[in-house]
Tab-separated table of C-alpha atoms in Angstrom:
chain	number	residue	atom	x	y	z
X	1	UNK	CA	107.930	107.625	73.370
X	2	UNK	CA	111.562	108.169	74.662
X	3	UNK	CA	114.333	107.624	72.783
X	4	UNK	CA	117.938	108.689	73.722
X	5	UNK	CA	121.697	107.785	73.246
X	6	UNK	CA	124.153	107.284	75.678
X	7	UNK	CA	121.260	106.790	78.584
X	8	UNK	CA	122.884	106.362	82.207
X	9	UNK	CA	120.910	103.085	84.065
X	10	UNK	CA	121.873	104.548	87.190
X	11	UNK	CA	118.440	105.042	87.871
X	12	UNK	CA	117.244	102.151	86.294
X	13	UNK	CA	119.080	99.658	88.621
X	14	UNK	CA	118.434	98.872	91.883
X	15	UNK	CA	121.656	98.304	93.098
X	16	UNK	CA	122.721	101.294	92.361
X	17	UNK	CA	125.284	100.502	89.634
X	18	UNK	CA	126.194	103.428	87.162
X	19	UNK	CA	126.217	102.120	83.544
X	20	UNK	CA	125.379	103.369	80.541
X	21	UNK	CA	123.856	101.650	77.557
X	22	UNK	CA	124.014	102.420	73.628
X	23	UNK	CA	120.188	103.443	73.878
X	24	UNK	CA	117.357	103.710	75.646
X	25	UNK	CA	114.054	103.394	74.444
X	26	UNK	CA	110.770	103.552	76.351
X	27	UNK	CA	107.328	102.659	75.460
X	28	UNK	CA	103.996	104.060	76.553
X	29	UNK	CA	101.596	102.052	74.917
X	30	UNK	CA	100.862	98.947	72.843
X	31	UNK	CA	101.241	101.181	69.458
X	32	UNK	CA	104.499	102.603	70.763
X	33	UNK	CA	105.902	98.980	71.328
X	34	UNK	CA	104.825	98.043	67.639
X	35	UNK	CA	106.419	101.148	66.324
X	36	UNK	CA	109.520	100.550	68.183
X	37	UNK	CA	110.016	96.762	67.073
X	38	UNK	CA	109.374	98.123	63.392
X	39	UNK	CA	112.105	100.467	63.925
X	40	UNK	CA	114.882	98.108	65.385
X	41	UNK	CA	118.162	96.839	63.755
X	42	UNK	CA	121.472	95.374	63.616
X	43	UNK	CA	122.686	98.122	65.766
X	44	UNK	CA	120.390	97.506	68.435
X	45	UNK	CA	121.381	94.432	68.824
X	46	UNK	CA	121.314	93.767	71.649
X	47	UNK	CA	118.414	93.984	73.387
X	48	UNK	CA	117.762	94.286	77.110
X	49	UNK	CA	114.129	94.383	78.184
X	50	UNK	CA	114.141	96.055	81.257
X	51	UNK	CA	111.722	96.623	83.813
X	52	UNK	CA	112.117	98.192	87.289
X	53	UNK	CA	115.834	96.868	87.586
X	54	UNK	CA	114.987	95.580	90.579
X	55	UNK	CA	116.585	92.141	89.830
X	56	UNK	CA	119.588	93.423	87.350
X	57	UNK	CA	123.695	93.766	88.203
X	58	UNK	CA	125.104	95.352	85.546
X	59	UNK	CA	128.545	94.778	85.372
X	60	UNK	CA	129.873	97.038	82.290
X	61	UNK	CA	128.202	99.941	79.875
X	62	UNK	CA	125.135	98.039	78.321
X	63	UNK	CA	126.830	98.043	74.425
X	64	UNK	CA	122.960	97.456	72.572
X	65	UNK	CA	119.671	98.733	73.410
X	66	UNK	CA	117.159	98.909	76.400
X	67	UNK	CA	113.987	98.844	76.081
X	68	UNK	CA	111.804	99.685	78.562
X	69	UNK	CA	107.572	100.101	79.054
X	70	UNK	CA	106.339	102.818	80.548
X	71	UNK	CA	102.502	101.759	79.854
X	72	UNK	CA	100.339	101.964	83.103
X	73	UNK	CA	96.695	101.522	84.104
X	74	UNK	CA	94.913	99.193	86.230
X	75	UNK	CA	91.310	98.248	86.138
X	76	UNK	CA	89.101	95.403	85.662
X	77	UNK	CA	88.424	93.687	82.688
X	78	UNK	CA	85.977	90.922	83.755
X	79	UNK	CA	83.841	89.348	86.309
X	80	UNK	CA	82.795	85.694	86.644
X	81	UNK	CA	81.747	84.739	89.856
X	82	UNK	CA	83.858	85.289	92.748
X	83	UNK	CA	86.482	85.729	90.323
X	84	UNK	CA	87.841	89.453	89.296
X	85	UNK	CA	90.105	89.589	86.667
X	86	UNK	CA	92.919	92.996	86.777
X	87	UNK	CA	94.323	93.946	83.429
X	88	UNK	CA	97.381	95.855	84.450
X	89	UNK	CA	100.092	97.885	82.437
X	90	UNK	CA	103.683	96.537	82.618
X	91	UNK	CA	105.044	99.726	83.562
X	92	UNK	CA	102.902	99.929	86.691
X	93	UNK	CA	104.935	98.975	89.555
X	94	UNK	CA	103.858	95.412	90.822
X	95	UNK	CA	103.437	96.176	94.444
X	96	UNK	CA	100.791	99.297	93.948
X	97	UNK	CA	98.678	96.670	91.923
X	98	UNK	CA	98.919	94.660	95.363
X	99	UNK	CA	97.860	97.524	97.271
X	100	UNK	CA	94.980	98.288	94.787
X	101	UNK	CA	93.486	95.148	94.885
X	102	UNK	CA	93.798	94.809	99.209
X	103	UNK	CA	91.634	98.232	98.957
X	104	UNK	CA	89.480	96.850	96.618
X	105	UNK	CA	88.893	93.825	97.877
X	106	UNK	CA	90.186	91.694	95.427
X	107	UNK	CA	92.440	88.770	96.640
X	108	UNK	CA	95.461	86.395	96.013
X	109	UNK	CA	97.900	88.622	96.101
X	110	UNK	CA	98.552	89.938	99.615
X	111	UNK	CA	101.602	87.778	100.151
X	112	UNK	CA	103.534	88.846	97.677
X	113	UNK	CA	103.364	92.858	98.804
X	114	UNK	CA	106.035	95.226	98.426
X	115	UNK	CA	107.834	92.855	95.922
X	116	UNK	CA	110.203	94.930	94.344
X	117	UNK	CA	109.517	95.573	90.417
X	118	UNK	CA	107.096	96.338	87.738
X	119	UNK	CA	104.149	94.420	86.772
X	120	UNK	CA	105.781	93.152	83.207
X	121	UNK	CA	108.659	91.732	85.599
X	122	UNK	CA	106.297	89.790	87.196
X	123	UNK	CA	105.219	87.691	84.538
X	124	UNK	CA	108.918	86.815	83.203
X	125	UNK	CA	110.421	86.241	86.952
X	126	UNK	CA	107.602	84.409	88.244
X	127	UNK	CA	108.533	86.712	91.445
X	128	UNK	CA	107.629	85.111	94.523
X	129	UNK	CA	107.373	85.393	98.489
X	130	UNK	CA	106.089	83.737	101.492
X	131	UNK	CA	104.849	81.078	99.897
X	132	UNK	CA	103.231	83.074	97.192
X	133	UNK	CA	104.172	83.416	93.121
X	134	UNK	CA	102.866	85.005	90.617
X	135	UNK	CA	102.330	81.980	88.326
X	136	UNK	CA	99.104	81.745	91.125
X	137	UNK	CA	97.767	84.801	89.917
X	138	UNK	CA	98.470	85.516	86.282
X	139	UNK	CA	95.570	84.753	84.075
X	140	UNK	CA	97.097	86.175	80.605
X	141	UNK	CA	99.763	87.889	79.130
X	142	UNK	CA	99.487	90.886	76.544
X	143	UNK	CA	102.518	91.250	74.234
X	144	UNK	CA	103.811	92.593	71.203
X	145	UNK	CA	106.272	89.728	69.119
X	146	UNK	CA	109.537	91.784	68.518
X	147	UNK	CA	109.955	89.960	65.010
X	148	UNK	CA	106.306	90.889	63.319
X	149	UNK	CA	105.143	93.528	65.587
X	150	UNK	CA	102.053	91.419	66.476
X	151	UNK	CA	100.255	91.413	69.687
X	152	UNK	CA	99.371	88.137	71.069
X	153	UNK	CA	97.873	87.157	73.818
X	154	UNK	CA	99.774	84.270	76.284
X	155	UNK	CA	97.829	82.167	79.115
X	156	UNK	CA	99.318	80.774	82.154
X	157	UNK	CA	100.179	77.568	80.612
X	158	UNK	CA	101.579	79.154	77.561
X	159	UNK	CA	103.822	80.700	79.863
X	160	UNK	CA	105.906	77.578	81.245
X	161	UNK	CA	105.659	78.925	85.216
X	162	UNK	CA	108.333	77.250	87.750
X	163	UNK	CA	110.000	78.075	90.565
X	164	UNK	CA	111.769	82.124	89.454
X	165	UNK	CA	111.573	80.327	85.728
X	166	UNK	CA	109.240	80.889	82.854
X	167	UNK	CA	109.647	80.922	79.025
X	168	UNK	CA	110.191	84.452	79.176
X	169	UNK	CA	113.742	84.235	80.384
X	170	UNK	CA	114.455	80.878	78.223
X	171	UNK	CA	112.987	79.980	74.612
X	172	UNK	CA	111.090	83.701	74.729
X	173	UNK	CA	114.247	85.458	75.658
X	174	UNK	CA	113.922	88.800	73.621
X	175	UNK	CA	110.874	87.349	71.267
X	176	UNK	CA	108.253	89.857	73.271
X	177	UNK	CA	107.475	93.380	74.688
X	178	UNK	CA	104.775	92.583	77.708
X	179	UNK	CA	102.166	95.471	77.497
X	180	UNK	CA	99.847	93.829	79.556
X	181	UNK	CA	99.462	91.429	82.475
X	182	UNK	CA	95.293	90.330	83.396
X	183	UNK	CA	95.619	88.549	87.497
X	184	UNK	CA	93.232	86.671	88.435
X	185	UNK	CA	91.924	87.407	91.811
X	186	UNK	CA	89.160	86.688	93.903
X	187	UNK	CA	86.544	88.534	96.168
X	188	UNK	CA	86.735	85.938	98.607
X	189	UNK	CA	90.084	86.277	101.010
X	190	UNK	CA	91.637	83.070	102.256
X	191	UNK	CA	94.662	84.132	103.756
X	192	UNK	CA	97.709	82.001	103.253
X	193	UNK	CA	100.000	81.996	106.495
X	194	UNK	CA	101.846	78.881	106.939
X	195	UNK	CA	105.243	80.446	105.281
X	196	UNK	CA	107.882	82.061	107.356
X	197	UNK	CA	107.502	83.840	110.414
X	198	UNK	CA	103.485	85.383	109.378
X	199	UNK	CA	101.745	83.358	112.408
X	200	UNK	CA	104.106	84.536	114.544
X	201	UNK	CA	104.215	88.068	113.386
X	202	UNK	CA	100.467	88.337	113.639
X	203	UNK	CA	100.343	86.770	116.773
X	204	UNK	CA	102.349	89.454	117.935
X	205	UNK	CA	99.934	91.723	117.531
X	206	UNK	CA	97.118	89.677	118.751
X	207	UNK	CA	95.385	89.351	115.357
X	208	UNK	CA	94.237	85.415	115.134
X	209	UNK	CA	92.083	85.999	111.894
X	210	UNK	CA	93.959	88.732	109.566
X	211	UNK	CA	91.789	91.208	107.134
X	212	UNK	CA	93.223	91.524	103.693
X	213	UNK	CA	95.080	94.413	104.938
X	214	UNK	CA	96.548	93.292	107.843
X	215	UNK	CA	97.961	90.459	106.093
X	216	UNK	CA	99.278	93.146	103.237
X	217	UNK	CA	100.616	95.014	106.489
X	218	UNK	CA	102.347	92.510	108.642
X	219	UNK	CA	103.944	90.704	105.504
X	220	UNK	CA	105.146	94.469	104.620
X	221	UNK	CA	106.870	94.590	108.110
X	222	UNK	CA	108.512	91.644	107.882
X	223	UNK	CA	110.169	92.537	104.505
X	224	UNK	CA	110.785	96.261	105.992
X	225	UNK	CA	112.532	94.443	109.020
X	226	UNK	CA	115.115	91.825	106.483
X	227	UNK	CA	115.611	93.897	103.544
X	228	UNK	CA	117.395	97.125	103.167
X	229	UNK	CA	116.181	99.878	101.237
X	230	UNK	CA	117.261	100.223	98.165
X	231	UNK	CA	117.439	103.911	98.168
X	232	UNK	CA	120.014	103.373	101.243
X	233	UNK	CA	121.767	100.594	100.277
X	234	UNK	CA	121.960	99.320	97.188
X	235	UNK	CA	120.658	95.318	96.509
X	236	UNK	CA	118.283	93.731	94.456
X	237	UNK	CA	116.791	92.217	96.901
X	238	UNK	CA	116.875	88.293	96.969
X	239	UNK	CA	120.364	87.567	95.190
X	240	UNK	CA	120.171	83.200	95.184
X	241	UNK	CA	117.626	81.274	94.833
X	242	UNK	CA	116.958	78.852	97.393
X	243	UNK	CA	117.890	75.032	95.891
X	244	UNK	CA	115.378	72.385	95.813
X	245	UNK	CA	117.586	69.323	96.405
X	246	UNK	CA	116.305	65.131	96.712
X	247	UNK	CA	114.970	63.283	99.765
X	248	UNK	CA	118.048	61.695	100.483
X	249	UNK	CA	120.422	64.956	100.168
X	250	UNK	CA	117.938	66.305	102.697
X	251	UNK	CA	118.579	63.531	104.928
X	252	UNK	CA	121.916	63.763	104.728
X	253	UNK	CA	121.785	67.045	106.097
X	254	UNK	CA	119.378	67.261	108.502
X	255	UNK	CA	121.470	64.340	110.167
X	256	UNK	CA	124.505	66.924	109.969
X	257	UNK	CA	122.284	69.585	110.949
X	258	UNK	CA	119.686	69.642	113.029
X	259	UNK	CA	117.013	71.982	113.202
X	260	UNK	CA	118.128	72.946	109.636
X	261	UNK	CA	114.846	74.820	107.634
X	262	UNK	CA	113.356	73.005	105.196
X	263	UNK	CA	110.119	73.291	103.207
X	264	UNK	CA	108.672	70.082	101.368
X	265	UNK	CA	108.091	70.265	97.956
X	266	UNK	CA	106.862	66.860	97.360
X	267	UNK	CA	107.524	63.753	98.424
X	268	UNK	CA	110.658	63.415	96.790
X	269	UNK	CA	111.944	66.904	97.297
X	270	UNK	CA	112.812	69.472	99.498
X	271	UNK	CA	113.833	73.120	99.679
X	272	UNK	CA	116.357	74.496	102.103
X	273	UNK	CA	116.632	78.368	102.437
X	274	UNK	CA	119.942	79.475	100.662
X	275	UNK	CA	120.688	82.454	103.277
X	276	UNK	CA	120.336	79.943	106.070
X	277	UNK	CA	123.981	77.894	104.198
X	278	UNK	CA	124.964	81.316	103.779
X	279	UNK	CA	124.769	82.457	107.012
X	280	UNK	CA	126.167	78.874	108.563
X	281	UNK	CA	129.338	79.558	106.119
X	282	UNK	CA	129.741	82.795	108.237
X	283	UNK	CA	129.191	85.048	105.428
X	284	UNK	CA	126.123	87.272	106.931
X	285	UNK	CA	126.998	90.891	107.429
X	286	UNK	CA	130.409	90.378	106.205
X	287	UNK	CA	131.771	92.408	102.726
X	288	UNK	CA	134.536	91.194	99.733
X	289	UNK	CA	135.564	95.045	99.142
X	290	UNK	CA	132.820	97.396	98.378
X	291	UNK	CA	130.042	94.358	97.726
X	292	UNK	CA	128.912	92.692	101.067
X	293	UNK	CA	126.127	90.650	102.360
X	294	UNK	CA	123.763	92.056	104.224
X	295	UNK	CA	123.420	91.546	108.180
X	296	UNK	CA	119.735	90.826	108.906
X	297	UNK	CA	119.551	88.426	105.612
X	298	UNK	CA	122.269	86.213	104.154
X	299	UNK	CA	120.543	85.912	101.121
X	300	UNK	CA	120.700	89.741	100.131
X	301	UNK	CA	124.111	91.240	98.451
X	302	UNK	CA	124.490	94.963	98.896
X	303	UNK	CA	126.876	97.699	97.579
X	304	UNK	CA	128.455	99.072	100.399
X	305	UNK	CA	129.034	102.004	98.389
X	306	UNK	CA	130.562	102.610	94.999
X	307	UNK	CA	130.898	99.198	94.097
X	308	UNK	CA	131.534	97.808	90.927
X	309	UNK	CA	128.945	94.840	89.276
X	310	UNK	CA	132.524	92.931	88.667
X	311	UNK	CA	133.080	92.953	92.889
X	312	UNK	CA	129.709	92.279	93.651
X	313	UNK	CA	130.092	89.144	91.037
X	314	UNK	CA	132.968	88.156	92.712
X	315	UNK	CA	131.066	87.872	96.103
X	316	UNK	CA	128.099	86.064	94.649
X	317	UNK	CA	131.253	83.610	93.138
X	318	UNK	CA	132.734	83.234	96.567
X	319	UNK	CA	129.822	82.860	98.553
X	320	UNK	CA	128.685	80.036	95.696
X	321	UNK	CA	132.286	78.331	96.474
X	322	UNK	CA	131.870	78.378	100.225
X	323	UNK	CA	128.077	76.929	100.210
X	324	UNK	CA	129.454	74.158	97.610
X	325	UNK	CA	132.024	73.129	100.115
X	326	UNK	CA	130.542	73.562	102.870
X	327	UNK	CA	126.859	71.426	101.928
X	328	UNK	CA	127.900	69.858	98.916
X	329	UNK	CA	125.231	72.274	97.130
X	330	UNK	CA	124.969	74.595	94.053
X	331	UNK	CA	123.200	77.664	94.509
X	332	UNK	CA	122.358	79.723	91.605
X	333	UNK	CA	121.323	83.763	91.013
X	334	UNK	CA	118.147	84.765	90.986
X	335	UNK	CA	119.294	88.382	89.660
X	336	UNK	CA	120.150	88.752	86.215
X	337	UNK	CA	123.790	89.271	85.231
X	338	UNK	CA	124.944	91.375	82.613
């Protein structure tokens, strides 16, 4: 178990934003998480569950405590059928669970590879890519009730899964330490390819019927080729969400715009990519100060360097303003605010 005072999150944020919090407290393993909720008071109040701060902008010294899991392992639990089931730590980090599966053979998970983020993460974001979430793949939740120290167990359905939305980060907020995450995967691979640019990206390279690992591979490129490291520049990745507006809103703009991107939802719905409004406002590889957005992706913020979480806040605010006016839409963060 760690426990310190005064922790920097510089290294605990991916976009690179140098805060401190009151304290810092790190779990590696179910009994650590019990003894820590045990242990917590009025003066830890309050609470941040952190994971791989992959979708966090702090914006001021963190004034309560973080806690944070550092309980790994991956292995299977179960076999029925086709079906394997993956019991996974929350401190592993999400995207070498991808890759073990790929080598393993075990599938469902290949489009969401090098997702930012820890496996715990995964199950309160409901992270998602290329037409992929995890709500597809999570079987059960392990976690330890901060107010009893209790471990429960939580299925899918317990869970409340939507679109970046679960319990977790509503009702749940702060009620649970995830120790554990079971996917279930499968040992027979039907690749999904319809979203984005992955035909065209394999067909690229000539491949008409991916492996596993090609899939894993190409979908890798893509994200390489959009997204800038975080090491270099610092983001978290998707900032906005992309809106899910009615038939007739759609309509509306597709008249205005044609040719806009669009994916149905249902027949009453449809979602239109968020950098794509953000890049027809002009905002794409432009910067508000030291906070920018980045130039191969509108839907990415980036510190430019030695920005503040207030001046990237005010470009999220001002890039919201311009998309409002512009489409007559509300986009929303994805990344957590604090």
């Amino acid at each position: 178990m760690k426990d310190i005072r005064n922790y920097s999150l510089l290294g605990h944020n991916t976009f690179g934003i140098d805060a401190c919090c009151r304290r810092f407290v790190e779990y590696a393993s179910v009994e650590e998480a019990q003894q820590i909720v045990a242990s917590l008071g009025e003066t830890d109040e309050p609470l941040l569950l952190l994971g791989g701060g992959s979708n966090l902008l702090l914006t001021q010294d963190y004034p309560g405590t973080v806690l944070h899991s550092a309980i790994l392992g991956v292995r299977v639990v179960a076999e029925e059928g086709d079906k394997v089931f993956l019991e996974c730590g929350s401190g592993e980090v999400f995207d070498d669970v991808v890759a073990y599966a790929v080598k393993h053979g075990y599938h469902g998970a290949e489009n969401l590879s090098l997702i930012p983020g820890e496996v715990g993460a995964s199950a309160v974001q409901n992270i998602g890519a290329y037409g992929a979430e995890a709500k597809d793949i999570i079987y059960k939740v392990e976690a330890v009730e901060v107010a009893t120290g209790k471990v429960v167990w939580l299925s899918n359905e317990d869970c409340g899964y939507g679109y970046r939305q679960s319990r977790f980060k509503h009702e749940w907020h702060n009620k649970y330490l995830i120790t554990h995450v079971v996917y279930e995967l499968s040992r027979t691979f039907v690749p999904s390819l319809e979203y984005g640019n992955i035909n065209s990206a394999l067909a690229a390279k000539g491949i008409e019927k991916p492996t596993a690992e090609e899939l894993r591979q190409v979908i890798i490129e893509i994200r390489r080729a959009k997204l800038p490291d975080p090491d270099v520049q610092g983001n978290a990745g998707s900032f906005f969400m992309n809106p899910i507006v009615g038939k007739g809103k759609y309509d509306e703009l597709a008249a205005l715009y044609p040719g806009m991107p669009h994916y149905t939802i249902d027949a009453e719905h449809e979602k239109i990519p968020a950098g794509w409004m953000i890049d027809q406002c002009g905002w794409k590889g432009k910067s508000l100060g030291r906070a920018g957005v980045h130039d191969k992706q509108a839907l990415v913020l980036v510190n430019r360097g030695g920005a503040t979480g207030a001046e990237v806040v005010t470009l999220c605010r001002t890039v919201q303003k311009d998309v409002k006016n512009k489409f007559g839409i509300d986009i929303y963060p994805e990344v957590n605010i604090f």
